[in-house]
mmCIF file of N, CA, C and O in Angstrom:
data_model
loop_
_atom_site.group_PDB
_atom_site.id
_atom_site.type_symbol
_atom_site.label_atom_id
_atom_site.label_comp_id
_atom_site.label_asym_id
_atom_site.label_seq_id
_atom_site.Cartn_x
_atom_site.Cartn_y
_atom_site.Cartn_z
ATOM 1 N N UNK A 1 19.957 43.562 52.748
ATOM 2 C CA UNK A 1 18.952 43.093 51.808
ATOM 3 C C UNK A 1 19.456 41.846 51.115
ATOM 4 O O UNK A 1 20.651 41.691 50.864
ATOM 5 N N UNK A 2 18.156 40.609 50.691
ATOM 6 C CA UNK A 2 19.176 39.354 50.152
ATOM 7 C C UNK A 2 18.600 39.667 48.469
ATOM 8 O O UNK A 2 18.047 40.739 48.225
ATOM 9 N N UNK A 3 18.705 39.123 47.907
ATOM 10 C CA UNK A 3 18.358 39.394 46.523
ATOM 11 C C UNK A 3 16.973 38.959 46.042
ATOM 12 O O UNK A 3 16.553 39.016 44.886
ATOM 13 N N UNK A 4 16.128 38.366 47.492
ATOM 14 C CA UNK A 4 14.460 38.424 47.026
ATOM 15 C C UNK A 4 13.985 39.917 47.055
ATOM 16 O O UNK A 4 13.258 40.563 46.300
ATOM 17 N N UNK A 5 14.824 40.302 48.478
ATOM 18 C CA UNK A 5 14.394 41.653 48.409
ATOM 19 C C UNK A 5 14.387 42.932 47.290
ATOM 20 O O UNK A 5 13.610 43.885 47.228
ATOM 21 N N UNK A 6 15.349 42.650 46.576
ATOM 22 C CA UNK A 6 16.277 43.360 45.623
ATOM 23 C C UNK A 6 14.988 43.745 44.550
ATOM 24 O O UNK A 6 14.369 44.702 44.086
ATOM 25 N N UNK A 7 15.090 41.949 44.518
ATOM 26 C CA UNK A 7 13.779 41.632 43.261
ATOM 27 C C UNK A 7 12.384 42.385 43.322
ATOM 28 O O UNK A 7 11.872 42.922 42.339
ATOM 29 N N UNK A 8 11.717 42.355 44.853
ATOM 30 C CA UNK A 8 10.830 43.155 44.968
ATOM 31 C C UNK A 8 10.457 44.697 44.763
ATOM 32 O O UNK A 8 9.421 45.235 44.374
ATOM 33 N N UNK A 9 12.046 45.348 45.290
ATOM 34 C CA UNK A 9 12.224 46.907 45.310
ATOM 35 C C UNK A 9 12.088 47.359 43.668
ATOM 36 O O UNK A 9 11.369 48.307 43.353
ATOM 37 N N UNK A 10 12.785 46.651 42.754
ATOM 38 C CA UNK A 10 13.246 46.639 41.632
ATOM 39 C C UNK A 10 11.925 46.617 40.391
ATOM 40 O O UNK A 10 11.626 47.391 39.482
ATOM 41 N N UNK A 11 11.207 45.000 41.013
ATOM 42 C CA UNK A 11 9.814 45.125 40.536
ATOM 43 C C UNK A 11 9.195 46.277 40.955
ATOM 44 O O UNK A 11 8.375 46.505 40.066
ATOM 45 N N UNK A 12 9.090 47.290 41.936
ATOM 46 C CA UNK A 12 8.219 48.672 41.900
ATOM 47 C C UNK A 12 9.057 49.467 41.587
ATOM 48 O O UNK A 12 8.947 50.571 42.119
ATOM 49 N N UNK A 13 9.845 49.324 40.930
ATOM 50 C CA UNK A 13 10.455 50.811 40.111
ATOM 51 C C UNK A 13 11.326 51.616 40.579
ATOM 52 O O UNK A 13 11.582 52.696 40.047
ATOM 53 N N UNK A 14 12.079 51.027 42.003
ATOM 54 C CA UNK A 14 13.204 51.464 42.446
ATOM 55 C C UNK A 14 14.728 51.032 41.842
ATOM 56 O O UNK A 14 15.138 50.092 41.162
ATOM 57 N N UNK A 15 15.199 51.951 42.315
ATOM 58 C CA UNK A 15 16.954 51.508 41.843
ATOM 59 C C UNK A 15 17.948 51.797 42.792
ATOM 60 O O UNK A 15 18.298 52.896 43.220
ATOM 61 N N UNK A 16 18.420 50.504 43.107
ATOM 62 C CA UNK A 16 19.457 50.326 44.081
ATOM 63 C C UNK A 16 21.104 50.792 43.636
ATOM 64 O O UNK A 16 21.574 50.718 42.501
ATOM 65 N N UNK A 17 21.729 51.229 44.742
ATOM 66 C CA UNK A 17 22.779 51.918 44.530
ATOM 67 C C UNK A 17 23.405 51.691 45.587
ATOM 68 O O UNK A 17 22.962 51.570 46.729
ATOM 69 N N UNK A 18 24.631 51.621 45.147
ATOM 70 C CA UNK A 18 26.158 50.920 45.833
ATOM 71 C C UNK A 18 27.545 51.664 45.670
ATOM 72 O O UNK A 18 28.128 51.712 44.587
ATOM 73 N N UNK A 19 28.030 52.243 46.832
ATOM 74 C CA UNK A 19 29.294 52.752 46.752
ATOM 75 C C UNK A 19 30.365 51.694 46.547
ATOM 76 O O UNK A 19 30.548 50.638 47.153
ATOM 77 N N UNK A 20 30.905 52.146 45.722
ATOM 78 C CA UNK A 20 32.605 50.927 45.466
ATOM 79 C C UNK A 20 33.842 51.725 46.273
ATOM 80 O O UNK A 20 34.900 51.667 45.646
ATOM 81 N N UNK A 21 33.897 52.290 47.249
ATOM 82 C CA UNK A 21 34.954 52.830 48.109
ATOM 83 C C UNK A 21 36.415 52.656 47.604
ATOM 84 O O UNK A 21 37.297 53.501 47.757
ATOM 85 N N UNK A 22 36.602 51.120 46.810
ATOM 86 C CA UNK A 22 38.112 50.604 46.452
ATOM 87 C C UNK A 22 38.278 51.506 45.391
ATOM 88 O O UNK A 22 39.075 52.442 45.315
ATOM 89 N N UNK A 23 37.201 51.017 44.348
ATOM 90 C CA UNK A 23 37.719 51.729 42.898
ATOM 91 C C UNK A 23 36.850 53.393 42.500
ATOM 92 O O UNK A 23 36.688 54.000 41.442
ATOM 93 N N UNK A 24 36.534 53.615 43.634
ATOM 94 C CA UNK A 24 35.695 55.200 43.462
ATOM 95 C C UNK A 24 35.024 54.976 42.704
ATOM 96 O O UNK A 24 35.556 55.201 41.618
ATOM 97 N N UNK A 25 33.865 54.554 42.593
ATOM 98 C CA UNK A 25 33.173 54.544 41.852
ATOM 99 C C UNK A 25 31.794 54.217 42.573
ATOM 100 O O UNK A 25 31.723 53.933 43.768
ATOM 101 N N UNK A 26 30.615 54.295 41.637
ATOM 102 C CA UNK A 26 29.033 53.944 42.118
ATOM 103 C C UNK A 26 28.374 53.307 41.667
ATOM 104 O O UNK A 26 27.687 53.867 40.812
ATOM 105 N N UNK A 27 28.151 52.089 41.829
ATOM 106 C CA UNK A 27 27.015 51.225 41.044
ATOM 107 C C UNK A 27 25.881 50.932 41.019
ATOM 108 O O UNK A 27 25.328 51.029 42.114
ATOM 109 N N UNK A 28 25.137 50.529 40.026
ATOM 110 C CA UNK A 28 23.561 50.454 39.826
ATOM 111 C C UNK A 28 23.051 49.392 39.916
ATOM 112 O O UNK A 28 23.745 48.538 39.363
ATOM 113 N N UNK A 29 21.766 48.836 40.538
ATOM 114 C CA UNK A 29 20.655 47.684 39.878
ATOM 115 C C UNK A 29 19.625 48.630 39.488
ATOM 116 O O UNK A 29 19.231 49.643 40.066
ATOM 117 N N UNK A 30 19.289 48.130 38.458
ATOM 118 C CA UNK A 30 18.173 48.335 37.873
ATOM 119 C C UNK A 30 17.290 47.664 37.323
ATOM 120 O O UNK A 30 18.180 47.163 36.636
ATOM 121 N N UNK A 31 16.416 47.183 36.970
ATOM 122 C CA UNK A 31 15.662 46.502 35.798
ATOM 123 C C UNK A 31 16.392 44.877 37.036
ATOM 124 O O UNK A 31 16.876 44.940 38.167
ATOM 125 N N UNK A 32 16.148 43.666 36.142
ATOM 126 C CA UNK A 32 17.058 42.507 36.534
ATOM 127 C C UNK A 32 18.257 41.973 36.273
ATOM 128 O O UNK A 32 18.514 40.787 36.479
ATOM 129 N N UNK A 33 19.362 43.119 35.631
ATOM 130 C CA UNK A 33 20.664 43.477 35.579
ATOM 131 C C UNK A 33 21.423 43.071 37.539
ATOM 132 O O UNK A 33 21.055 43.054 38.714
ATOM 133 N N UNK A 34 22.558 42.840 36.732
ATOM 134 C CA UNK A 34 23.365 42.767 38.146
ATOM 135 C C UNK A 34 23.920 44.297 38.033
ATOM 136 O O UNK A 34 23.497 45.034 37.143
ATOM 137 N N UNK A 35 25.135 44.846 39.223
ATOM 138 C CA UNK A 35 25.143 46.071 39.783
ATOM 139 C C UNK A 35 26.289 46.243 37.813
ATOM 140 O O UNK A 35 26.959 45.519 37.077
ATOM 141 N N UNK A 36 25.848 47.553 37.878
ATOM 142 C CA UNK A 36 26.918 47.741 36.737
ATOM 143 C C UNK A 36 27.306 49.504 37.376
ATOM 144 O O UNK A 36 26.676 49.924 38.347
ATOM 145 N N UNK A 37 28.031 50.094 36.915
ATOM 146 C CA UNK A 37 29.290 51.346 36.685
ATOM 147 C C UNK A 37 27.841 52.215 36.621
ATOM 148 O O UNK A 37 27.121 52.209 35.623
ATOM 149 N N UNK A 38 27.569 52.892 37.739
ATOM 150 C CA UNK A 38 26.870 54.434 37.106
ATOM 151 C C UNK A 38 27.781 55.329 36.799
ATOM 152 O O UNK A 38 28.059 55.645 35.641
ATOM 153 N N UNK A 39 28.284 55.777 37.775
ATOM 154 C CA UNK A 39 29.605 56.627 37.672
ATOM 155 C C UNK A 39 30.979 56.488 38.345
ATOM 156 O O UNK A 39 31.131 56.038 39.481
ATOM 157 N N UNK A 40 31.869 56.874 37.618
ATOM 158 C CA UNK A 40 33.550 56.533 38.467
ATOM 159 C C UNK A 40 34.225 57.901 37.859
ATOM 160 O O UNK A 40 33.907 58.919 37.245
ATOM 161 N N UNK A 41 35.420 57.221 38.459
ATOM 162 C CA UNK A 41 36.517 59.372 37.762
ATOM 163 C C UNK A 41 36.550 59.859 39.015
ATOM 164 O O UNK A 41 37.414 60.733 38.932
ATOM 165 N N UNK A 42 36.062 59.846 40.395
ATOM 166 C CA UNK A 42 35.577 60.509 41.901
ATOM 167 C C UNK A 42 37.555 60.184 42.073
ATOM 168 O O UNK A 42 38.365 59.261 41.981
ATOM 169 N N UNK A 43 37.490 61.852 42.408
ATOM 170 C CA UNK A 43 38.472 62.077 42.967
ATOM 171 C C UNK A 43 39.171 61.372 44.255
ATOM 172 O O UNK A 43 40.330 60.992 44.424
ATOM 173 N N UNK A 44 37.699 61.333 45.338
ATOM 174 C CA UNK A 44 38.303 60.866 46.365
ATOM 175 C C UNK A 44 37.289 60.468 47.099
ATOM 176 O O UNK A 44 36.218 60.989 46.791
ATOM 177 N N UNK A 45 37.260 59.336 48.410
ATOM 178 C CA UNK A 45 35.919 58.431 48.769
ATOM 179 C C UNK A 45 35.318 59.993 49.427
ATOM 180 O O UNK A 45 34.163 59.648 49.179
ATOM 181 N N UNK A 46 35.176 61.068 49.901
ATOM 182 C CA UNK A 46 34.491 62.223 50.096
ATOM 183 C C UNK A 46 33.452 62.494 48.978
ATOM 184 O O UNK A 46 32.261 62.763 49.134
ATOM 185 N N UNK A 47 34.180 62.362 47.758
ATOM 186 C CA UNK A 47 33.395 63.067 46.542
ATOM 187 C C UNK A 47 32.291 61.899 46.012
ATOM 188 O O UNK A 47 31.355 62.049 45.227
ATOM 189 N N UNK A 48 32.766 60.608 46.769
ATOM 190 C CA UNK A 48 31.951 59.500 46.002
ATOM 191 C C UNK A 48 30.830 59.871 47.452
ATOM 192 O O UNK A 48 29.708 60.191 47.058
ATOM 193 N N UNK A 49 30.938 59.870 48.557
ATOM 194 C CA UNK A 49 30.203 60.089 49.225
ATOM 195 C C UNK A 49 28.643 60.735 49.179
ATOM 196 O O UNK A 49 27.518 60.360 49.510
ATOM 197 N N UNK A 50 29.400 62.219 48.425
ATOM 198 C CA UNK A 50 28.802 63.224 48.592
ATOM 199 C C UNK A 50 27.846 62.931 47.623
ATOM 200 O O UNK A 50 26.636 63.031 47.826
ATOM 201 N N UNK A 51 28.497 62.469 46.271
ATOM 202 C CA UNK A 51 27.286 61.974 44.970
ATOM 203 C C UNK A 51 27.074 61.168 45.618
ATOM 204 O O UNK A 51 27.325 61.863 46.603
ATOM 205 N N UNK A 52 26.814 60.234 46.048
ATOM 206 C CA UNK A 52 25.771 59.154 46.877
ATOM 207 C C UNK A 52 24.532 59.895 47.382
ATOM 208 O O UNK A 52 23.425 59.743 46.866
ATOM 209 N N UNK A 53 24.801 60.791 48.530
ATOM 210 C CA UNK A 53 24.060 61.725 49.008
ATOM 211 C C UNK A 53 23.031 62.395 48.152
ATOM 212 O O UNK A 53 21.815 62.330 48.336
ATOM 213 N N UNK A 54 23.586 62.985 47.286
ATOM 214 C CA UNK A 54 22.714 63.512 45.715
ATOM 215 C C UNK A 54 21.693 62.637 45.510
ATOM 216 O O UNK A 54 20.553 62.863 45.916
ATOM 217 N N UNK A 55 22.078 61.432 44.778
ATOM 218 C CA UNK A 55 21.670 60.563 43.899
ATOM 219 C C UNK A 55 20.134 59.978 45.229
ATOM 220 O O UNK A 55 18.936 59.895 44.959
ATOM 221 N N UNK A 56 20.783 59.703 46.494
ATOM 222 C CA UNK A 56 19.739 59.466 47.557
ATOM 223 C C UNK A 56 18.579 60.433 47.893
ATOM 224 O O UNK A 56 17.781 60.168 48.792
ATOM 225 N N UNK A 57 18.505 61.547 47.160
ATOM 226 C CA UNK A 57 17.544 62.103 47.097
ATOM 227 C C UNK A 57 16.226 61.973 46.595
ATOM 228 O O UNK A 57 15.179 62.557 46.875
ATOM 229 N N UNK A 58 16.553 60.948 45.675
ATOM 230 C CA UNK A 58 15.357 60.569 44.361
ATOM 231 C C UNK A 58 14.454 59.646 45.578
ATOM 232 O O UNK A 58 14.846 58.827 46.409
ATOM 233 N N UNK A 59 13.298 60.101 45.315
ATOM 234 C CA UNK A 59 12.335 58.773 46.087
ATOM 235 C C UNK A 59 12.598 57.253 45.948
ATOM 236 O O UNK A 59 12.626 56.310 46.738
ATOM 237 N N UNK A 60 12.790 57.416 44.543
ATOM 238 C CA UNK A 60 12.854 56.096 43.817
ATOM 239 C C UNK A 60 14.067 55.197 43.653
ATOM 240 O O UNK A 60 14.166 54.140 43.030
ATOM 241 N N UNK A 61 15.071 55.948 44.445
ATOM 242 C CA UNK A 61 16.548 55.481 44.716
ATOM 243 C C UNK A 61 16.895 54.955 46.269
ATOM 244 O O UNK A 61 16.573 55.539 47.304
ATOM 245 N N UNK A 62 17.714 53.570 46.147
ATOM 246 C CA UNK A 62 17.969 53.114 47.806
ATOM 247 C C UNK A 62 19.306 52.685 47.466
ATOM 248 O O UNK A 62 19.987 52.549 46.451
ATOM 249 N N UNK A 63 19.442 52.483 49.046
ATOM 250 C CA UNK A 63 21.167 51.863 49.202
ATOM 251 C C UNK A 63 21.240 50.810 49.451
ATOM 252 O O UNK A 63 20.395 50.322 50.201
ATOM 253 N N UNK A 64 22.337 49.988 48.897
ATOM 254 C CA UNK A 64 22.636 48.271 49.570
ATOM 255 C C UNK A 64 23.298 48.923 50.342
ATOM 256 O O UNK A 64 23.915 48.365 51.250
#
């Protein structure tokens, strides 16, 4: 996705989500914010995985 796309998903009320694999952690777009910290503390890239998986449940949630 390039960041027109972003803009479009974002304008209908979706929220994009990004695994950080280096620093365990998961990040957000939302609104016209750049990606910020949803959650970190993940034990291990399995556990960041798995909350990915979760969080991909929401209709209204996608992946970069």
């Amino acid at each position: 996705m390039n960041a027109k796309d972003h803009l479009k998903l974002m304008k209908s009320g979706f929220s994009i989500i990004r695994a950080d694999m280096f620093r365990l952690q998961i990040k957000i777009k939302s609104g016209m914010q750049d990606y910020r910290i949803l959650e970190k503390g993940f034990a291990s890239k399995a556990a960041v995985e798995r909350r990915m998986k979760e969080l991909l449940k929401d209709d209204m949630t996608v992946e970069d």
